[in-house]
């Protein structure tokens, strides 16, 4: 492998939305930097199972259904 072409791989702290801090390796920032997340695996529906329902009162979904109601969808 060629030397000096890869980014520095170091330890950083990742602060989750609930305040917990996790140590991990990354190429982001510098050694010891803290990355604060807006969305993390503890709250995102993709990791928690997606129990939330789509609530659309008169919005895009309703307009689509009304527009194409006669086509048998």
PDB file of N, CA and C in Angstrom:
ATOM      1  N   UNK A   1       0.837  -1.190   0.000  1.00  0.00           N
ATOM      2  CA  UNK A   1       0.000   0.000   0.000  1.00  0.00           C
ATOM      3  C   UNK A   1       0.879   1.250   0.000  1.00  0.00           C
ATOM      4  N   UNK A   2       0.366   2.284  -0.614  1.00  0.00           N
ATOM      5  CA  UNK A   2       1.106   3.541  -0.643  1.00  0.00           C
ATOM      6  C   UNK A   2       1.052   4.211   0.716  1.00  0.00           C
ATOM      7  N   UNK A   3       2.110   4.839   1.103  1.00  0.00           N
ATOM      8  CA  UNK A   3       2.185   5.520   2.395  1.00  0.00           C
ATOM      9  C   UNK A   3       1.623   6.940   2.287  1.00  0.00           C
ATOM     10  N   UNK A   4       1.126   7.441   3.403  1.00  0.00           N
ATOM     11  CA  UNK A   4       0.674   8.831   3.556  1.00  0.00           C
ATOM     12  C   UNK A   4      -0.497   9.223   2.658  1.00  0.00           C
ATOM     13  N   UNK A   5      -1.365   8.268   2.275  1.00  0.00           N
ATOM     14  CA  UNK A   5      -2.548   8.638   1.497  1.00  0.00           C
ATOM     15  C   UNK A   5      -3.827   8.426   2.295  1.00  0.00           C
ATOM     16  N   UNK A   6      -3.735   7.770   3.439  1.00  0.00           N
ATOM     17  CA  UNK A   6      -4.911   7.468   4.231  1.00  0.00           C
ATOM     18  C   UNK A   6      -5.104   8.503   5.339  1.00  0.00           C
ATOM     19  N   UNK A   7      -6.364   8.839   5.673  1.00  0.00           N
ATOM     20  CA  UNK A   7      -6.613   9.805   6.746  1.00  0.00           C
ATOM     21  C   UNK A   7      -6.231   9.231   8.109  1.00  0.00           C
ATOM     22  N   UNK A   8      -6.015  10.103   9.065  1.00  0.00           N
ATOM     23  CA  UNK A   8      -5.671   9.710  10.427  1.00  0.00           C
ATOM     24  C   UNK A   8      -6.875   9.052  11.092  1.00  0.00           C
ATOM     25  N   UNK A   9      -6.670   7.878  11.669  1.00  0.00           N
ATOM     26  CA  UNK A   9      -7.725   7.104  12.331  1.00  0.00           C
ATOM     27  C   UNK A   9      -7.467   7.177  13.827  1.00  0.00           C
ATOM     28  N   UNK A  10      -8.355   7.835  14.589  1.00  0.00           N
ATOM     29  CA  UNK A  10      -8.092   8.131  15.997  1.00  0.00           C
ATOM     30  C   UNK A  10      -9.369   7.984  16.829  1.00  0.00           C
ATOM     31  N   UNK A  11      -9.251   8.108  18.143  1.00  0.00           N
ATOM     32  CA  UNK A  11     -10.395   8.011  19.064  1.00  0.00           C
ATOM     33  C   UNK A  11     -11.106   9.357  19.182  1.00  0.00           C
ATOM     34  N   UNK A  12     -12.447   9.289  19.130  1.00  0.00           N
ATOM     35  CA  UNK A  12     -13.277  10.470  19.388  1.00  0.00           C
ATOM     36  C   UNK A  12     -14.385  10.064  20.359  1.00  0.00           C
ATOM     37  N   UNK A  13     -15.069  11.044  20.916  1.00  0.00           N
ATOM     38  CA  UNK A  13     -16.225  10.807  21.772  1.00  0.00           C
ATOM     39  C   UNK A  13     -17.472  11.201  21.000  1.00  0.00           C
ATOM     40  N   UNK A  14     -18.489  10.335  21.027  1.00  0.00           N
ATOM     41  CA  UNK A  14     -19.759  10.622  20.349  1.00  0.00           C
ATOM     42  C   UNK A  14     -20.819  10.787  21.424  1.00  0.00           C
ATOM     43  N   UNK A  15     -21.427  11.973  21.483  1.00  0.00           N
ATOM     44  CA  UNK A  15     -22.461  12.270  22.474  1.00  0.00           C
ATOM     45  C   UNK A  15     -23.830  12.009  21.851  1.00  0.00           C
ATOM     46  N   UNK A  16     -24.551  11.037  22.430  1.00  0.00           N
ATOM     47  CA  UNK A  16     -25.877  10.667  21.931  1.00  0.00           C
ATOM     48  C   UNK A  16     -26.909  11.703  22.371  1.00  0.00           C
ATOM     49  N   UNK A  17     -28.129  11.589  21.850  1.00  0.00           N
ATOM     50  CA  UNK A  17     -29.174  12.564  22.176  1.00  0.00           C
ATOM     51  C   UNK A  17     -29.613  12.489  23.630  1.00  0.00           C
ATOM     52  N   UNK A  18     -29.443  11.330  24.274  1.00  0.00           N
ATOM     53  CA  UNK A  18     -29.832  11.218  25.678  1.00  0.00           C
ATOM     54  C   UNK A  18     -28.717  11.621  26.633  1.00  0.00           C
ATOM     55  N   UNK A  19     -27.583  12.074  26.106  1.00  0.00           N
ATOM     56  CA  UNK A  19     -26.489  12.557  26.934  1.00  0.00           C
ATOM     57  C   UNK A  19     -25.378  11.557  27.181  1.00  0.00           C
ATOM     58  N   UNK A  20     -25.579  10.299  26.834  1.00  0.00           N
ATOM     59  CA  UNK A  20     -24.520   9.317  27.018  1.00  0.00           C
ATOM     60  C   UNK A  20     -23.401   9.570  26.013  1.00  0.00           C
ATOM     61  N   UNK A  21     -22.187   9.221  26.406  1.00  0.00           N
ATOM     62  CA  UNK A  21     -21.013   9.431  25.560  1.00  0.00           C
ATOM     63  C   UNK A  21     -20.388   8.080  25.251  1.00  0.00           C
ATOM     64  N   UNK A  22     -20.106   7.844  23.969  1.00  0.00           N
ATOM     65  CA  UNK A  22     -19.514   6.589  23.510  1.00  0.00           C
ATOM     66  C   UNK A  22     -18.178   6.899  22.862  1.00  0.00           C
ATOM     67  N   UNK A  23     -17.152   6.145  23.216  1.00  0.00           N
ATOM     68  CA  UNK A  23     -15.833   6.291  22.600  1.00  0.00           C
ATOM     69  C   UNK A  23     -15.770   5.398  21.370  1.00  0.00           C
ATOM     70  N   UNK A  24     -15.286   5.937  20.243  1.00  0.00           N
ATOM     71  CA  UNK A  24     -15.105   5.115  19.047  1.00  0.00           C
ATOM     72  C   UNK A  24     -14.000   5.698  18.185  1.00  0.00           C
ATOM     73  N   UNK A  25     -13.551   4.906  17.241  1.00  0.00           N
ATOM     74  CA  UNK A  25     -12.508   5.350  16.315  1.00  0.00           C
ATOM     75  C   UNK A  25     -13.165   5.950  15.079  1.00  0.00           C
ATOM     76  N   UNK A  26     -12.536   6.993  14.533  1.00  0.00           N
ATOM     77  CA  UNK A  26     -13.092   7.670  13.375  1.00  0.00           C
ATOM     78  C   UNK A  26     -12.008   8.474  12.675  1.00  0.00           C
ATOM     79  N   UNK A  27     -12.291   8.906  11.459  1.00  0.00           N
ATOM     80  CA  UNK A  27     -11.411   9.832  10.752  1.00  0.00           C
ATOM     81  C   UNK A  27     -11.927  11.268  10.886  1.00  0.00           C
ATOM     82  N   UNK A  28     -13.072  11.439  11.568  1.00  0.00           N
ATOM     83  CA  UNK A  28     -13.678  12.757  11.759  1.00  0.00           C
ATOM     84  C   UNK A  28     -12.914  13.536  12.808  1.00  0.00           C
ATOM     85  N   UNK A  29     -12.688  14.803  12.609  1.00  0.00           N
ATOM     86  CA  UNK A  29     -12.092  15.682  13.609  1.00  0.00           C
ATOM     87  C   UNK A  29     -10.680  15.318  13.991  1.00  0.00           C
ATOM     88  N   UNK A  30     -10.337  15.639  15.249  1.00  0.00           N
ATOM     89  CA  UNK A  30      -9.008  15.355  15.779  1.00  0.00           C
ATOM     90  C   UNK A  30      -9.147  14.450  16.996  1.00  0.00           C
ATOM     91  N   UNK A  31      -8.065  13.911  17.457  1.00  0.00           N
ATOM     92  CA  UNK A  31      -8.034  13.053  18.640  1.00  0.00           C
ATOM     93  C   UNK A  31      -8.700  13.763  19.813  1.00  0.00           C
ATOM     94  N   UNK A  32      -9.693  13.113  20.435  1.00  0.00           N
ATOM     95  CA  UNK A  32     -10.351  13.662  21.615  1.00  0.00           C
ATOM     96  C   UNK A  32     -11.517  14.595  21.332  1.00  0.00           C
ATOM     97  N   UNK A  33     -11.836  14.892  20.073  1.00  0.00           N
ATOM     98  CA  UNK A  33     -12.980  15.748  19.753  1.00  0.00           C
ATOM     99  C   UNK A  33     -14.284  15.069  20.159  1.00  0.00           C
ATOM    100  N   UNK A  34     -15.340  15.868  20.381  1.00  0.00           N
ATOM    101  CA  UNK A  34     -16.655  15.349  20.745  1.00  0.00           C
ATOM    102  C   UNK A  34     -17.639  15.655  19.613  1.00  0.00           C
ATOM    103  N   UNK A  35     -18.278  14.609  19.085  1.00  0.00           N
ATOM    104  CA  UNK A  35     -19.298  14.759  18.051  1.00  0.00           C
ATOM    105  C   UNK A  35     -20.669  14.632  18.718  1.00  0.00           C
ATOM    106  N   UNK A  36     -21.512  15.641  18.580  1.00  0.00           N
ATOM    107  CA  UNK A  36     -22.865  15.596  19.141  1.00  0.00           C
ATOM    108  C   UNK A  36     -23.844  15.218  18.041  1.00  0.00           C
ATOM    109  N   UNK A  37     -24.669  14.203  18.304  1.00  0.00           N
ATOM    110  CA  UNK A  37     -25.616  13.726  17.312  1.00  0.00           C
ATOM    111  C   UNK A  37     -27.000  14.315  17.544  1.00  0.00           C
ATOM    112  N   UNK A  38     -27.713  14.633  16.459  1.00  0.00           N
ATOM    113  CA  UNK A  38     -29.106  15.071  16.531  1.00  0.00           C
ATOM    114  C   UNK A  38     -30.033  13.861  16.551  1.00  0.00           C
ATOM    115  N   UNK A  39     -29.672  12.840  15.776  1.00  0.00           N
ATOM    116  CA  UNK A  39     -30.437  11.597  15.716  1.00  0.00           C
ATOM    117  C   UNK A  39     -29.452  10.458  15.890  1.00  0.00           C
ATOM    118  N   UNK A  40     -29.764   9.529  16.767  1.00  0.00           N
ATOM    119  CA  UNK A  40     -28.870   8.395  16.983  1.00  0.00           C
ATOM    120  C   UNK A  40     -29.674   7.100  17.035  1.00  0.00           C
ATOM    121  N   UNK A  41     -29.006   5.950  17.078  1.00  0.00           N
ATOM    122  CA  UNK A  41     -29.721   4.670  17.046  1.00  0.00           C
ATOM    123  C   UNK A  41     -30.716   4.462  18.188  1.00  0.00           C
ATOM    124  N   UNK A  42     -30.578   5.186  19.283  1.00  0.00           N
ATOM    125  CA  UNK A  42     -31.500   4.993  20.401  1.00  0.00           C
ATOM    126  C   UNK A  42     -32.868   5.638  20.158  1.00  0.00           C
ATOM    127  N   UNK A  43     -32.970   6.560  19.192  1.00  0.00           N
ATOM    128  CA  UNK A  43     -34.240   7.245  18.951  1.00  0.00           C
ATOM    129  C   UNK A  43     -34.734   7.156  17.508  1.00  0.00           C
ATOM    130  N   UNK A  44     -33.919   6.718  16.572  1.00  0.00           N
ATOM    131  CA  UNK A  44     -34.310   6.703  15.163  1.00  0.00           C
ATOM    132  C   UNK A  44     -35.186   5.487  14.864  1.00  0.00           C
ATOM    133  N   UNK A  45     -36.298   5.659  14.143  1.00  0.00           N
ATOM    134  CA  UNK A  45     -37.215   4.551  13.864  1.00  0.00           C
ATOM    135  C   UNK A  45     -36.579   3.385  13.102  1.00  0.00           C
ATOM    136  N   UNK A  46     -35.542   3.633  12.327  1.00  0.00           N
ATOM    137  CA  UNK A  46     -34.898   2.551  11.584  1.00  0.00           C
ATOM    138  C   UNK A  46     -34.279   1.532  12.525  1.00  0.00           C
ATOM    139  N   UNK A  47     -33.831   1.967  13.702  1.00  0.00           N
ATOM    140  CA  UNK A  47     -33.208   1.063  14.674  1.00  0.00           C
ATOM    141  C   UNK A  47     -34.156   0.658  15.794  1.00  0.00           C
ATOM    142  N   UNK A  48     -35.193   1.447  16.045  1.00  0.00           N
ATOM    143  CA  UNK A  48     -36.083   1.145  17.167  1.00  0.00           C
ATOM    144  C   UNK A  48     -37.306   0.342  16.748  1.00  0.00           C
ATOM    145  N   UNK A  49     -37.474   0.089  15.471  1.00  0.00           N
ATOM    146  CA  UNK A  49     -38.596  -0.717  15.012  1.00  0.00           C
ATOM    147  C   UNK A  49     -39.674   0.072  14.305  1.00  0.00           C
ATOM    148  N   UNK A  50     -39.585   1.375  14.293  1.00  0.00           N
ATOM    149  CA  UNK A  50     -40.528   2.201  13.542  1.00  0.00           C
ATOM    150  C   UNK A  50     -41.965   2.060  13.987  1.00  0.00           C
ATOM    151  N   UNK A  51     -42.240   2.228  15.263  1.00  0.00           N
ATOM    152  CA  UNK A  51     -43.597   2.063  15.777  1.00  0.00           C
ATOM    153  C   UNK A  51     -44.487   3.262  15.492  1.00  0.00           C
ATOM    154  N   UNK A  52     -43.927   4.361  14.998  1.00  0.00           N
ATOM    155  CA  UNK A  52     -44.751   5.535  14.734  1.00  0.00           C
ATOM    156  C   UNK A  52     -45.597   5.304  13.484  1.00  0.00           C
ATOM    157  N   UNK A  53     -46.767   5.893  13.460  1.00  0.00           N
ATOM    158  CA  UNK A  53     -47.705   5.762  12.351  1.00  0.00           C
ATOM    159  C   UNK A  53     -47.727   7.049  11.544  1.00  0.00           C
ATOM    160  N   UNK A  54     -48.046   6.925  10.270  1.00  0.00           N
ATOM    161  CA  UNK A  54     -48.169   8.092   9.421  1.00  0.00           C
ATOM    162  C   UNK A  54     -49.515   8.764   9.693  1.00  0.00           C
ATOM    163  N   UNK A  55     -49.468   9.986  10.171  1.00  0.00           N
ATOM    164  CA  UNK A  55     -50.687  10.753  10.415  1.00  0.00           C
ATOM    165  C   UNK A  55     -50.740  11.875   9.387  1.00  0.00           C
ATOM    166  N   UNK A  56     -51.706  11.792   8.507  1.00  0.00           N
ATOM    167  CA  UNK A  56     -51.820  12.780   7.452  1.00  0.00           C
ATOM    168  C   UNK A  56     -53.279  13.176   7.323  1.00  0.00           C
ATOM    169  N   UNK A  57     -53.623  14.315   7.847  1.00  0.00           N
ATOM    170  CA  UNK A  57     -55.009  14.769   7.781  1.00  0.00           C
ATOM    171  C   UNK A  57     -55.133  15.805   6.668  1.00  0.00           C
ATOM    172  N   UNK A  58     -55.585  15.350   5.518  1.00  0.00           N
ATOM    173  CA  UNK A  58     -55.786  16.271   4.398  1.00  0.00           C
ATOM    174  C   UNK A  58     -54.513  16.705   3.722  1.00  0.00           C
ATOM    175  N   UNK A  59     -53.455  15.953   3.875  1.00  0.00           N
ATOM    176  CA  UNK A  59     -52.173  16.327   3.287  1.00  0.00           C
ATOM    177  C   UNK A  59     -51.899  15.592   1.989  1.00  0.00           C
ATOM    178  N   UNK A  60     -50.640  15.311   1.732  1.00  0.00           N
ATOM    179  CA  UNK A  60     -50.213  14.717   0.471  1.00  0.00           C
ATOM    180  C   UNK A  60     -50.798  13.323   0.229  1.00  0.00           C
ATOM    181  N   UNK A  61     -50.800  12.480   1.253  1.00  0.00           N
ATOM    182  CA  UNK A  61     -51.306  11.122   1.076  1.00  0.00           C
ATOM    183  C   UNK A  61     -52.789  11.147   0.727  1.00  0.00           C
ATOM    184  N   UNK A  62     -53.550  11.961   1.420  1.00  0.00           N
ATOM    185  CA  UNK A  62     -54.985  12.067   1.148  1.00  0.00           C
ATOM    186  C   UNK A  62     -55.239  12.604  -0.260  1.00  0.00           C
ATOM    187  N   UNK A  63     -54.476  13.597  -0.675  1.00  0.00           N
ATOM    188  CA  UNK A  63     -54.637  14.153  -2.021  1.00  0.00           C
ATOM    189  C   UNK A  63     -54.330  13.101  -3.074  1.00  0.00           C
ATOM    190  N   UNK A  64     -53.271  12.307  -2.854  1.00  0.00           N
ATOM    191  CA  UNK A  64     -52.915  11.255  -3.800  1.00  0.00           C
ATOM    192  C   UNK A  64     -54.012  10.213  -3.906  1.00  0.00           C
ATOM    193  N   UNK A  65     -54.519   9.784  -2.756  1.00  0.00           N
ATOM    194  CA  UNK A  65     -55.580   8.777  -2.754  1.00  0.00           C
ATOM    195  C   UNK A  65     -56.835   9.292  -3.444  1.00  0.00           C
ATOM    196  N   UNK A  66     -57.198  10.545  -3.204  1.00  0.00           N
ATOM    197  CA  UNK A  66     -58.381  11.126  -3.838  1.00  0.00           C
ATOM    198  C   UNK A  66     -58.187  11.281  -5.346  1.00  0.00           C
ATOM    199  N   UNK A  67     -57.005  11.668  -5.768  1.00  0.00           N
ATOM    200  CA  UNK A  67     -56.727  11.903  -7.178  1.00  0.00           C
ATOM    201  C   UNK A  67     -56.801  10.610  -7.985  1.00  0.00           C
ATOM    202  N   UNK A  68     -56.272   9.520  -7.411  1.00  0.00           N
ATOM    203  CA  UNK A  68     -56.185   8.249  -8.132  1.00  0.00           C
ATOM    204  C   UNK A  68     -57.149   7.196  -7.581  1.00  0.00           C
ATOM    205  N   UNK A  69     -58.238   7.619  -6.971  1.00  0.00           N
ATOM    206  CA  UNK A  69     -59.197   6.688  -6.352  1.00  0.00           C
ATOM    207  C   UNK A  69     -59.865   5.794  -7.384  1.00  0.00           C
ATOM    208  N   UNK A  70     -60.129   6.263  -8.579  1.00  0.00           N
ATOM    209  CA  UNK A  70     -60.848   5.488  -9.582  1.00  0.00           C
ATOM    210  C   UNK A  70     -60.005   4.476 -10.331  1.00  0.00           C
ATOM    211  N   UNK A  71     -58.722   4.425 -10.078  1.00  0.00           N
ATOM    212  CA  UNK A  71     -57.842   3.523 -10.831  1.00  0.00           C
ATOM    213  C   UNK A  71     -57.711   2.154 -10.168  1.00  0.00           C
ATOM    214  N   UNK A  72     -58.313   1.941  -9.035  1.00  0.00           N
ATOM    215  CA  UNK A  72     -58.295   0.629  -8.394  1.00  0.00           C
ATOM    216  C   UNK A  72     -57.074   0.337  -7.554  1.00  0.00           C
ATOM    217  N   UNK A  73     -56.418   1.354  -7.065  1.00  0.00           N
ATOM    218  CA  UNK A  73     -55.256   1.120  -6.180  1.00  0.00           C
ATOM    219  C   UNK A  73     -55.709   0.761  -4.795  1.00  0.00           C
TER     220      UNK A  73
END
